[in-house]
Amino acid sequence: MALERSEGRLRYMIDDAPVAIAVLTGRSMTIEAANQYMLRIWGKPATVVGLNLIDALPELREQVFMSLLENVFDTGESFTGNEARVFLEYEGNLAERFVNFVYKAMVNESGDVYSIMVVANDVTEQVLARKSVEAARHRLEAMVTTTPIAMTILKGRDLIIEQANAAMYQIWQRNSTQTMGKKLIDVFPELIGQPFPDLLANVFETGEKVAFPEMPVNIAFPDGSSKDIFVNFSYDPLFDLDGKVEAILASVSDITEQVEARLKLEKSEQDLQIATEELAAANEELTAINEEMMASNEELASTNEELISTQDHLHNTIEQLNESKERFSFLLNSIPQQIWTAKPDGALDYVNDVVCDDFGYDKDEVVGHGWQKFIHPDDLPKALDKWMHALENGNEYLIEFRLLFADGIYRWHLGRALPLIENGEIQLWLGSNTNIDLQKTNEQKKDEFLSIASHELKTPLTSIKAFNQMLKRGAMPDTLKGFVQKSADNIQRLEKLIADLLDVTKMNSGKLEYDMQPFSFNKLLVESAENTRYLSSSHEVVLKNAADVQILGDNVRLEQVLNNFLSNAVKYSPKGKQIIIDSWIEGQQVIVSVQDFGIGIAPSHIDKLFDRYYRVDNTAMRFEGLGLGLFISSEILKRHGGKVWIESEQDKGSTFYFSLPLAPEQVEHRVKGIPVNVPSAETDLA
C-alpha cells in the first residue's frame, strides 16, 4: 500500500510538474509515466504510456539516446545533455529538435537501478536563434573581408580595430599585425585633431549613420612619410541584441584620382571663362571705338590706328581662347576613361577619344546614336529610368551597365554624371564611364572559387565525421584499422587543401619565404620518382635521365613543384599505366619533363592552366582539387628564374615542362668545358 501511495504521489508530481518528465522502468524502458510536456516533445499521445520506449518512439533506434539510457542502467550514474540534437517523428515526418535533458537513475533499497527519470526541456528555438545570429555575423565578416570597398569594424567606444579587409590595408599601408586588436588612435595618432574621432563617438551616442563625400584625409605611413588623399566614407552603427551600438562599420573609397581630375577640369573651365570675359571686354572696346569713329571724322586716322591695335589684341585673345579649348580637349582625351557631356535636357553632345576607340565610331556618329545603341538591352530600362530621375531632380547619375565594344563584346562600366549649375540653372552634364569589367570578372571567379573550396573542404570533413561516428558505435576490430586509415587519408587530403590555400595567401601578400641554398638536383628527381611509385601503385613511374647538377634554390619548394606535376599526371591519366620523367642540360639551364598518357588538354585551356583558381570545365566534376596547384608551381618557378610550359593532345596525354637556371659554379664548369653528368635512371637508382 505504501509503495502504491508513493507511486501515486510520484505520478501526481510528474503530471503537475512545469517541465517535461517521464519515468522509464526496467531494461525494456517501459514508459511508466509521462506528463503532457514530455508527450508534446515526443509528438505522441498519452496512449504510449505502458509501451516500451523503442516501440513508442522507433525513430530513436539509430540515435545515441538508447545507448545512453542503457549506460545509466549499467552504472547507476546520471547523465546530463545540453542542446542535444534529436530527430522525432511529428505527423509522419522526422523533425530536427534540440533539448536539454537529464537521465536520473532511480535505485531500490538494494541499490539496484529499477527506473530512470527523464527530465527534458525543448530549447530548439533558442538554438536556432543563436545559430541564425552566428550565421549573420559570419556573413557580415565574409562580406567585409571580400568586398573591393575598403572596410573595417571598430569595436566599442575605444574604437578597437576588430577586422579589416585587404582594400583597407592598402589605404592604411599597414598589415593586420600592425593594426588588429589595437585602438584606432594608437595606430593613427595623426587623427587627433581631425574630425573623424568625434564623428565616430557621435555614431555611438546617436546610433545614426554618418557619411561624407570627398573628405580630405592625411595618412601617416610607418616610415614617417605621409600622404594627403580624398575619400568617400561612411560610418554605419552595428547594434547588439539589446539595440545598443556595439561596433561601427567604416567604409572608405579612395577617390583621390577622380577628385584631382575634376579639379584640373574645373581649372580649365575657369581659364575658359576668363578668356571669354576678355573677349567680351574686347568687343565692348571695339564698339566704343566704332562710335567714336562715326562721331568724329577728324579723329579718323588716330581711331583707325587704335582699331588696328584693338584688332591685334582681339586676335591674340581668340588664339588664347582656342589654345584653352585645345587644352581642355587634351585633358579629356588624356583621361583613360570614357568622358562625355550632355545638354541640360540630357541630349549627348560630346564624347572623348576613348569612347570612339572603344565603340569603333567617330564622335558625330556616337552623339547621333546616343547611349541606347551601346547599352545592353537588359540594362537599358534601368539606365534610362535613373537618367530621367537625375534630369528631373538635378541629382548625381550613378549606374552600372554593360556597353557594346567594337569587337562585339559587352563590358561592364560604372557610369557617373554630375550637373554643372550656374545661377541655379543646369548648364551641362559632365559624365564618365569607368571600365569595371575586370572587377566583375574577378568577383565571379572569386565566388566560383569559394563555392569549389567550400565543397572540397567539406567532403573530407564529412568523411572523417562519418568514420568517427562508426567508431563511436563500436566498429568490429577487423574493420577498425580500415576506418582509421580512411580517416587519416581524408585528414591528409584536408591538410593538402589548406596548405595550398595558405601558400596562395602568402604569395598574394608577398610573405612566402624561400630558403635559397645549393642542392643536388639529381637527388630531388630520384626521391620524387620513388615517392610517387610508393604512393601510386596504379602507374609505372619511369625516370629516364636524372641530371647530376647543382641548383641554387629552395629544395622543399622545388620538390613541391615536381610532386604536384607527378600527382597531376597520375590523377588525369586514370586509364594510363605509365608516367615518364626526363631531364637534360640545355645551355645554362636544366629542363625537366613529366609525361602522362591520360585525358589531355584542349588547346583553348593550355594558356590559362597556370592562372589562379582555373579549372578545365570537363574535369571540374570528375577530379577533386582547388585549381591552385599549377598556379603555386608557376609562382615558385618564377621566383627561381625558371619557366613552365605544356604540350598536350586530347585523349592522348600531356607533357609538362619546366626549366631552372644552373647554380653559378655549375655554369662556370660548363664555360670551362668541364662535363656535366646526366646519368640514366638505372645508374642513378642503383
XYZ file of C-alpha atoms in Angstrom:
686
model
C 0.000 0.000 0.000
C 2.801 2.390 0.896
C 4.526 1.658 -2.431
C 1.260 2.263 -4.316
C 0.738 5.539 -2.464
C 4.345 6.516 -3.221
C 3.896 5.688 -6.886
C 0.634 7.603 -6.926
C 2.291 10.656 -5.416
C 5.119 10.337 -7.990
C 2.645 10.245 -10.891
C 0.833 13.233 -9.427
C 4.107 15.171 -9.125
C 5.084 14.235 -12.704
C 1.735 15.310 -14.153
C 1.786 18.554 -12.186
C 5.455 19.426 -12.899
C 6.115 22.538 -15.063
C 8.777 20.726 -17.141
C 8.771 17.605 -19.342
C 9.161 14.466 -17.150
C 8.864 10.749 -17.903
C 9.705 7.556 -15.977
C 11.166 4.546 -17.822
C 11.055 1.203 -15.945
C 13.271 -1.832 -16.489
C 15.769 -2.563 -19.214
C 12.892 -2.707 -21.691
C 12.475 1.010 -20.972
C 8.720 0.733 -20.347
C 7.103 4.167 -20.224
C 5.605 4.099 -16.745
C 4.634 7.772 -16.724
C 4.926 10.842 -18.968
C 3.385 14.242 -18.418
C 1.854 16.476 -21.068
C 5.094 18.418 -21.608
C 7.049 15.244 -22.376
C 4.289 13.933 -24.695
C 4.385 17.274 -26.509
C 8.163 16.987 -27.059
C 7.797 13.370 -28.238
C 4.868 14.300 -30.503
C 2.932 11.275 -29.158
C -0.477 10.758 -27.479
C -0.945 9.574 -23.897
C -1.587 6.039 -25.190
C 2.190 5.465 -25.441
C 2.302 5.149 -21.627
C 2.814 1.461 -20.915
C 4.727 0.813 -24.145
C 8.444 0.158 -24.434
C 10.289 3.362 -25.353
C 11.665 1.962 -28.646
C 8.133 0.814 -29.668
C 6.640 4.193 -28.821
C 9.465 6.164 -30.477
C 11.041 3.849 -33.113
C 12.883 6.812 -34.626
C 15.273 6.689 -31.604
C 16.586 3.279 -32.694
C 19.617 4.624 -34.626
C 20.201 7.619 -32.333
C 22.519 7.850 -29.336
C 19.879 8.187 -26.623
C 19.137 4.462 -26.234
C 22.792 3.629 -25.525
C 22.935 6.493 -23.003
C 19.891 5.099 -21.154
C 21.413 1.616 -21.104
C 24.625 3.063 -19.645
C 22.639 4.749 -16.842
C 21.076 1.354 -16.042
C 24.519 -0.305 -16.072
C 26.389 2.252 -13.987
C 23.694 3.933 -11.914
C 25.296 7.275 -12.879
C 23.017 10.049 -14.098
C 23.647 11.731 -17.457
C 23.075 15.354 -18.480
C 22.858 16.572 -22.094
C 22.803 20.166 -23.293
C 21.391 21.288 -26.649
C 21.403 17.695 -27.870
C 20.097 17.218 -31.409
C 17.322 14.654 -31.754
C 15.125 13.634 -34.676
C 11.486 12.955 -33.676
C 8.506 12.000 -35.785
C 5.676 14.524 -35.939
C 2.635 13.619 -38.038
C 4.654 11.154 -40.103
C 7.687 13.404 -40.730
C 11.054 13.443 -38.947
C 11.835 16.848 -37.460
C 15.120 18.117 -36.004
C 14.822 19.372 -32.399
C 17.292 20.440 -29.685
C 16.789 19.552 -25.985
C 18.457 19.902 -22.609
C 17.858 16.668 -20.652
C 18.806 14.690 -17.529
C 18.680 10.882 -17.120
C 18.350 10.294 -13.356
C 18.820 6.710 -12.092
C 16.199 5.554 -9.534
C 17.506 2.780 -7.237
C 15.743 0.427 -4.816
C 16.787 -0.408 -1.267
C 19.338 -2.883 -2.612
C 20.996 -0.164 -4.639
C 19.876 -1.601 -7.985
C 18.546 0.655 -10.704
C 14.895 -0.167 -11.447
C 13.794 3.026 -13.274
C 15.148 6.135 -14.949
C 13.540 9.539 -14.570
C 13.860 11.655 -17.716
C 13.641 15.448 -17.314
C 13.784 17.446 -20.570
C 13.422 20.976 -21.896
C 12.901 21.822 -25.603
C 15.443 24.561 -26.497
C 15.048 24.341 -30.282
C 14.011 27.975 -30.718
C 16.920 29.272 -28.634
C 19.472 27.122 -30.523
C 18.132 28.089 -33.961
C 18.057 31.752 -32.942
C 21.673 31.599 -31.781
C 22.755 29.830 -34.956
C 20.950 32.461 -37.010
C 22.832 35.223 -35.187
C 26.129 33.379 -35.657
C 25.416 32.877 -39.361
C 24.554 36.562 -39.760
C 27.792 37.560 -38.060
C 29.742 35.154 -40.284
C 28.127 36.610 -43.411
C 28.985 40.128 -42.241
C 32.614 39.141 -41.624
C 32.817 37.438 -45.029
C 31.284 40.491 -46.699
C 33.798 42.837 -45.032
C 36.712 40.564 -45.979
C 35.848 40.053 -49.659
C 34.296 43.347 -50.787
C 36.522 45.528 -53.013
C 35.456 48.573 -50.975
C 37.793 49.319 -48.066
C 36.064 48.323 -44.787
C 36.935 47.939 -41.114
C 34.965 47.152 -37.956
C 35.737 49.288 -34.876
C 34.666 47.650 -31.588
C 33.478 49.611 -28.563
C 33.968 53.239 -27.626
C 37.739 52.712 -27.524
C 37.482 52.034 -31.296
C 39.405 48.752 -31.230
C 40.226 47.559 -34.777
C 38.424 44.205 -34.803
C 38.522 43.417 -38.517
C 39.702 44.993 -41.788
C 39.839 43.810 -45.385
C 42.664 43.945 -47.916
C 41.382 47.146 -49.524
C 41.550 48.942 -46.157
C 45.082 47.681 -45.509
C 46.042 49.104 -48.924
C 44.797 52.567 -47.910
C 46.388 52.309 -44.466
C 49.679 50.949 -45.844
C 49.745 48.607 -42.848
C 49.107 44.899 -42.220
C 46.965 43.023 -39.694
C 49.848 42.590 -37.235
C 50.262 46.360 -37.027
C 46.546 47.090 -36.578
C 44.407 44.179 -35.379
C 43.195 44.443 -31.781
C 44.650 47.950 -31.324
C 42.969 51.287 -30.741
C 42.419 53.328 -33.882
C 44.059 56.393 -32.283
C 47.117 54.343 -31.238
C 47.636 53.134 -34.824
C 46.869 56.537 -36.382
C 47.802 59.243 -33.863
C 47.624 61.807 -36.682
C 43.798 61.524 -36.436
C 43.948 63.534 -33.184
C 42.646 66.980 -34.079
C 40.878 65.702 -37.193
C 37.056 65.368 -37.218
C 36.923 61.570 -37.502
C 37.201 60.576 -33.777
C 34.348 62.954 -32.866
C 32.225 61.633 -35.747
C 32.780 58.056 -34.561
C 31.888 58.987 -30.982
C 28.685 60.649 -32.253
C 27.667 57.416 -34.000
C 27.931 55.610 -30.641
C 25.872 58.347 -28.962
C 23.071 58.670 -31.552
C 23.133 55.330 -33.366
C 22.838 57.261 -36.639
C 24.903 56.672 -39.773
C 27.457 59.318 -40.830
C 28.643 59.723 -44.429
C 30.718 62.391 -46.193
C 31.841 62.624 -49.830
C 35.272 63.861 -50.918
C 36.690 64.239 -47.421
C 40.410 65.229 -47.352
C 42.474 62.890 -45.141
C 46.143 62.846 -44.158
C 47.536 59.300 -43.819
C 50.828 58.815 -41.953
C 52.900 55.776 -43.010
C 55.083 53.661 -40.680
C 58.237 55.005 -42.356
C 57.403 58.548 -41.186
C 56.090 59.825 -44.532
C 52.505 60.923 -45.078
C 50.073 61.408 -47.911
C 47.012 63.612 -48.469
C 44.131 61.779 -50.120
C 40.423 62.297 -50.780
C 37.905 59.652 -49.688
C 34.201 58.932 -49.667
C 33.461 57.376 -46.297
C 30.566 56.273 -44.127
C 30.249 55.125 -40.523
C 27.411 52.602 -40.010
C 26.421 51.567 -36.455
C 26.267 47.824 -35.636
C 23.738 47.024 -32.896
C 23.711 44.212 -30.340
C 20.598 42.229 -29.443
C 19.571 44.952 -26.964
C 19.596 47.597 -29.686
C 22.748 49.284 -28.386
C 25.619 50.268 -30.634
C 28.447 47.777 -30.035
C 30.625 48.496 -33.078
C 30.953 50.667 -36.193
C 31.436 49.524 -39.782
C 33.662 52.090 -41.513
C 33.617 52.055 -45.349
C 36.171 54.064 -47.316
C 36.664 54.642 -51.072
C 39.866 56.345 -52.236
C 38.713 58.870 -54.873
C 41.897 60.927 -54.993
C 42.396 60.403 -58.731
C 38.796 61.369 -59.540
C 38.924 64.497 -57.361
C 42.261 65.623 -58.799
C 40.951 65.081 -62.326
C 37.844 67.104 -61.526
C 39.904 69.915 -60.021
C 42.021 70.039 -63.190
C 38.836 70.144 -65.240
C 37.437 72.965 -63.100
C 40.712 74.884 -63.548
C 40.414 74.548 -67.323
C 36.819 75.758 -67.143
C 37.937 78.785 -65.121
C 40.623 79.547 -67.729
C 37.986 79.276 -70.442
C 35.669 81.618 -68.536
C 38.450 84.215 -68.139
C 39.215 84.079 -71.853
C 35.519 84.523 -72.658
C 35.295 87.569 -70.390
C 38.379 89.066 -72.031
C 36.760 88.562 -75.431
C 33.569 90.279 -74.263
C 35.611 93.215 -72.937
C 37.418 93.478 -76.260
C 34.108 93.540 -78.120
C 32.852 96.333 -75.887
C 36.024 98.283 -76.540
C 35.612 97.769 -80.287
C 32.033 99.100 -80.133
C 33.190 102.218 -78.306
C 35.887 102.809 -80.916
C 33.370 102.473 -83.757
C 31.070 105.015 -82.103
C 33.946 107.452 -81.691
C 34.899 106.953 -85.340
C 31.356 107.847 -86.511
C 31.167 110.890 -84.228
C 34.444 112.485 -85.248
C 35.912 112.275 -88.746
C 38.775 114.478 -87.582
C 39.977 111.682 -85.357
C 39.570 109.041 -88.078
C 43.297 108.462 -88.586
C 44.062 108.025 -84.924
C 40.916 105.944 -84.469
C 41.976 103.622 -87.288
C 45.340 103.112 -85.635
C 43.599 102.341 -82.348
C 41.242 99.970 -84.174
C 44.184 98.076 -85.692
C 45.716 97.797 -82.253
C 42.442 96.579 -80.810
C 42.058 94.015 -83.597
C 45.531 92.691 -82.862
C 44.549 92.334 -79.211
C 41.317 90.588 -80.242
C 43.267 88.198 -82.474
C 45.592 87.324 -79.593
C 42.591 86.799 -77.328
C 40.955 84.438 -79.828
C 44.196 82.476 -80.150
C 44.344 82.178 -76.361
C 40.732 81.002 -76.339
C 41.466 78.354 -78.969
C 44.516 77.198 -77.008
C 42.368 76.938 -73.871
C 39.834 74.804 -75.745
C 42.629 72.597 -77.068
C 44.000 72.155 -73.557
C 40.500 71.273 -72.318
C 40.053 68.728 -75.134
C 43.547 67.319 -74.487
C 42.736 66.909 -70.786
C 39.520 64.985 -71.508
C 41.225 62.746 -74.075
C 44.161 62.006 -71.761
C 41.852 60.528 -69.097
C 41.777 56.702 -69.512
C 38.003 56.667 -69.004
C 35.076 57.341 -71.288
C 34.257 61.056 -70.779
C 31.126 62.707 -72.168
C 28.954 65.784 -71.808
C 25.244 66.304 -72.313
C 22.970 69.312 -72.684
C 20.690 70.384 -69.809
C 17.863 68.335 -71.369
C 20.082 65.203 -71.359
C 20.969 65.094 -75.074
C 24.520 63.770 -75.631
C 26.706 66.419 -77.340
C 30.361 65.357 -76.766
C 32.447 62.191 -76.223
C 36.220 61.853 -75.866
C 38.558 59.707 -77.990
C 38.330 56.768 -75.545
C 34.612 56.388 -76.362
C 35.334 56.403 -80.093
C 38.163 53.875 -79.761
C 36.017 51.548 -77.622
C 32.890 51.679 -79.831
C 34.575 51.930 -83.272
C 32.624 55.072 -84.303
C 33.652 58.709 -84.678
C 32.352 61.374 -82.304
C 29.498 62.588 -84.505
C 28.231 59.017 -85.010
C 28.301 58.246 -81.273
C 26.496 61.533 -80.471
C 23.954 60.799 -83.214
C 23.212 57.289 -81.953
C 23.144 58.173 -78.256
C 23.793 55.650 -75.492
C 20.774 53.494 -76.433
C 22.731 51.830 -79.257
C 25.566 50.715 -76.964
C 23.906 49.820 -73.612
C 22.978 46.148 -73.176
C 19.199 45.666 -73.723
C 18.807 44.113 -70.255
C 20.454 47.163 -68.614
C 18.823 49.878 -70.763
C 15.468 50.278 -68.888
C 17.172 50.821 -65.517
C 19.769 53.174 -67.050
C 17.083 55.310 -68.734
C 14.969 55.404 -65.564
C 17.913 56.622 -63.441
C 18.918 59.168 -66.134
C 15.377 60.646 -66.256
C 15.310 60.826 -62.450
C 18.664 62.668 -62.434
C 17.455 65.139 -65.110
C 14.254 65.856 -63.189
C 15.946 66.400 -59.808
C 19.432 67.610 -60.773
C 20.956 64.775 -58.726
C 24.047 62.688 -59.370
C 23.625 59.975 -62.014
C 25.220 56.652 -60.958
C 24.677 53.297 -62.702
C 26.432 50.028 -63.574
C 25.746 48.769 -67.095
C 27.291 46.811 -69.970
C 28.500 48.659 -73.093
C 28.953 47.128 -76.556
C 32.553 47.433 -77.817
C 33.743 47.370 -81.409
C 34.765 43.684 -81.036
C 31.141 42.720 -80.325
C 31.688 42.084 -76.601
C 29.695 43.780 -73.828
C 31.874 45.035 -70.949
C 30.751 46.279 -67.526
C 31.156 50.009 -66.773
C 30.370 52.322 -63.853
C 28.576 55.367 -65.262
C 28.550 58.633 -63.306
C 27.455 62.162 -64.219
C 27.110 65.468 -62.343
C 25.371 68.684 -63.432
C 27.252 71.999 -63.820
C 24.932 74.528 -62.158
C 25.290 78.315 -62.554
C 22.808 80.839 -61.170
C 20.509 77.998 -60.165
C 20.332 76.569 -63.711
C 21.940 73.433 -65.135
C 24.353 74.458 -67.882
C 25.571 70.973 -68.855
C 26.132 67.426 -67.591
C 29.675 66.038 -67.287
C 29.854 62.248 -67.178
C 32.330 59.379 -67.126
C 32.118 55.630 -67.776
C 34.757 53.608 -65.911
C 35.576 50.090 -67.138
C 34.902 47.697 -64.224
C 34.668 44.519 -66.323
C 37.828 43.054 -64.756
C 36.485 43.648 -61.235
C 33.190 41.971 -62.184
C 35.032 39.009 -63.706
C 37.272 38.687 -60.615
C 34.226 38.781 -58.337
C 32.638 35.971 -60.356
C 35.867 33.926 -60.259
C 36.162 34.502 -56.526
C 32.546 33.388 -55.951
C 33.119 30.268 -58.077
C 36.329 29.503 -56.188
C 34.659 29.943 -52.786
C 31.934 27.515 -53.876
C 34.550 24.957 -55.013
C 36.646 25.467 -51.856
C 33.591 25.004 -49.608
C 32.753 21.746 -51.390
C 36.339 20.448 -51.404
C 36.897 21.235 -47.702
C 33.507 19.857 -46.672
C 33.957 16.496 -48.428
C 36.901 15.161 -46.318
C 35.377 16.616 -43.136
C 32.111 14.777 -43.842
C 34.032 11.535 -44.423
C 36.054 11.948 -41.202
C 32.849 12.643 -39.262
C 31.168 9.552 -40.705
C 34.116 7.284 -39.821
C 34.239 8.748 -36.281
C 30.517 8.044 -35.833
C 31.106 4.452 -36.938
C 33.948 4.161 -34.431
C 31.734 5.548 -31.641
C 29.098 2.937 -32.411
C 31.693 0.256 -31.807
C 33.256 -0.948 -35.033
C 34.484 -4.520 -35.243
C 38.250 -4.952 -34.683
C 38.796 -6.197 -38.214
C 37.236 -3.003 -39.681
C 38.753 -0.616 -37.132
C 42.088 -0.336 -38.966
C 40.298 0.455 -42.238
C 38.269 3.248 -40.649
C 41.373 4.765 -39.051
C 43.305 4.610 -42.351
C 40.430 6.202 -44.289
C 40.182 8.978 -41.697
C 43.942 9.544 -41.963
C 43.716 9.705 -45.777
C 40.971 12.339 -45.565
C 42.950 14.316 -42.985
C 45.975 14.284 -45.332
C 43.724 15.439 -48.177
C 42.349 18.242 -45.988
C 45.897 19.289 -45.000
C 46.860 19.491 -48.709
C 43.877 21.746 -49.490
C 44.641 24.023 -46.532
C 48.370 24.133 -47.423
C 47.513 25.260 -50.982
C 45.227 27.986 -49.615
C 47.937 29.178 -47.197
C 50.575 29.222 -49.972
C 48.334 31.351 -52.228
C 47.575 33.704 -49.329
C 51.306 34.115 -48.603
C 52.031 34.683 -52.306
C 49.329 37.362 -52.509
C 50.823 39.173 -49.504
C 54.450 38.613 -50.598
C 55.198 36.595 -47.444
C 56.026 33.195 -48.972
C 59.610 32.603 -47.835
C 62.309 30.729 -49.793
C 65.455 29.089 -48.395
C 67.807 29.527 -51.358
C 70.673 27.040 -50.984
C 72.686 24.938 -53.493
C 71.434 21.343 -53.647
C 71.673 18.195 -55.777
C 69.004 18.188 -58.465
C 69.762 14.527 -59.190
C 68.717 13.563 -55.654
C 65.495 15.590 -55.933
C 64.480 13.774 -59.151
C 65.251 10.313 -57.777
C 63.432 10.851 -54.453
C 60.356 12.344 -56.144
C 60.144 9.390 -58.540
C 60.463 6.912 -55.641
C 57.801 8.708 -53.580
C 55.362 8.648 -56.499
C 55.972 4.944 -57.036
C 55.214 4.342 -53.351
C 52.029 6.438 -53.293
C 50.586 5.303 -56.644
C 50.638 1.588 -57.282
C 48.407 2.040 -60.354
C 51.144 3.600 -62.515
C 54.686 2.701 -63.507
C 56.941 5.707 -62.865
C 59.931 5.742 -65.255
C 62.886 8.065 -64.623
C 64.765 8.125 -67.941
C 67.545 10.593 -67.047
C 68.386 12.401 -63.789
C 70.643 15.401 -64.430
C 73.538 15.380 -61.926
C 73.777 19.164 -61.408
C 73.667 21.713 -58.602
C 70.692 24.091 -58.390
C 70.594 27.257 -56.294
C 67.103 27.315 -54.841
C 64.641 26.141 -52.211
C 64.822 22.329 -52.283
C 61.464 21.889 -50.496
C 59.566 24.287 -52.790
C 61.007 22.780 -55.984
C 60.162 19.305 -54.660
C 56.608 20.652 -54.172
C 56.545 21.664 -57.874
C 57.765 18.277 -59.117
C 55.412 16.348 -56.809
C 52.488 18.472 -57.997
C 53.290 17.698 -61.664
C 53.600 13.983 -60.844
C 50.366 13.850 -58.815
C 48.534 15.653 -61.654
C 49.954 13.139 -64.141
C 48.582 10.263 -62.031
C 45.238 11.997 -61.376
C 44.500 12.930 -65.004
C 45.563 9.597 -66.524
C 43.201 7.193 -64.715
C 43.414 4.715 -67.603
C 47.114 5.253 -68.245
C 49.710 2.906 -66.852
C 52.969 4.855 -67.141
C 54.451 8.235 -66.088
C 57.784 9.225 -67.714
C 60.208 11.703 -66.076
C 63.120 13.048 -68.112
C 65.760 15.801 -67.648
C 68.604 17.267 -69.674
C 71.009 20.216 -69.784
C 70.385 22.908 -72.387
C 72.622 25.985 -72.344
C 72.832 27.348 -68.809
C 69.684 25.655 -67.583
C 68.297 22.232 -66.747
C 64.984 21.162 -68.312
C 62.600 18.595 -66.789
C 59.602 16.911 -68.435
C 56.763 14.885 -66.869
C 54.737 12.909 -69.427
C 51.425 11.103 -68.911
C 49.096 9.197 -71.253
C 45.788 10.456 -69.905
C 42.873 12.656 -70.927
C 44.961 15.510 -72.360
C 44.095 19.221 -72.507
C 42.261 21.195 -75.200
C 44.369 23.964 -76.849
C 41.922 26.646 -75.647
C 42.715 25.816 -71.998
C 46.507 25.449 -72.084
C 47.366 29.163 -71.757
C 45.037 29.511 -68.736
C 46.111 26.449 -66.740
C 48.576 28.397 -64.589
C 46.047 31.118 -63.683
C 44.880 31.285 -60.099
C 41.754 29.127 -59.386
C 41.486 27.933 -63.034
C 39.907 24.507 -63.580
C 39.219 22.948 -67.002
C 35.431 22.548 -67.407
C 35.475 18.906 -68.493
C 37.406 17.891 -65.344
C 35.738 20.113 -62.716
C 33.159 17.486 -61.753
C 35.440 14.452 -62.180
C 38.596 15.343 -60.241
C 38.979 16.959 -56.822
C 41.141 19.976 -56.003
C 41.018 23.779 -55.780
C 42.765 24.604 -59.066
C 45.698 26.122 -57.140
C 48.497 23.581 -57.616
C 49.685 24.697 -61.060
C 49.380 28.384 -60.103
C 51.528 27.807 -56.988
C 54.058 25.790 -59.040
C 54.260 28.546 -61.659
C 54.882 31.220 -58.999
C 57.606 29.116 -57.321
C 59.369 28.597 -60.668
C 59.147 32.328 -61.472
C 60.762 33.076 -58.101
C 63.647 30.775 -59.107
C 64.046 32.403 -62.529
C 62.544 29.377 -64.254
C 59.809 28.826 -66.837
C 56.967 26.340 -67.348
C 55.108 25.175 -70.473
C 52.857 22.366 -71.712
C 52.450 20.149 -74.756
C 49.192 18.194 -74.883
C 46.773 16.363 -77.151
C 43.282 15.440 -76.032
C 42.716 11.763 -75.202
C 46.438 11.051 -75.750
C 48.115 12.713 -72.789
C 50.141 15.733 -71.716
C 53.788 16.635 -71.118
C 54.579 19.330 -68.549
C 58.000 21.025 -68.879
C 59.871 23.388 -66.580
C 63.354 24.891 -66.688
C 65.674 26.136 -63.931
C 68.953 28.064 -64.183
C 72.033 26.142 -63.084
C 73.905 27.158 -59.924
C 76.724 29.698 -60.662
C 79.517 27.168 -60.091
C 77.762 24.692 -62.418
C 77.607 27.351 -65.167
C 81.317 28.093 -64.634
C 82.164 24.412 -65.163
C 80.247 24.349 -68.438
C 82.006 27.520 -69.660
C 85.398 25.905 -68.886
C 84.411 22.692 -70.666
C 84.135 20.521 -67.547
C 81.488 17.839 -68.354
C 78.166 17.747 -66.510
C 76.876 14.210 -65.967
C 73.360 13.177 -66.974
C 73.173 9.601 -65.654
C 70.474 7.186 -66.718
C 67.715 6.240 -64.312
C 69.124 2.743 -63.879
C 72.561 4.123 -62.897
C 71.118 6.682 -60.508
C 68.713 4.372 -58.743
C 71.351 1.684 -58.336
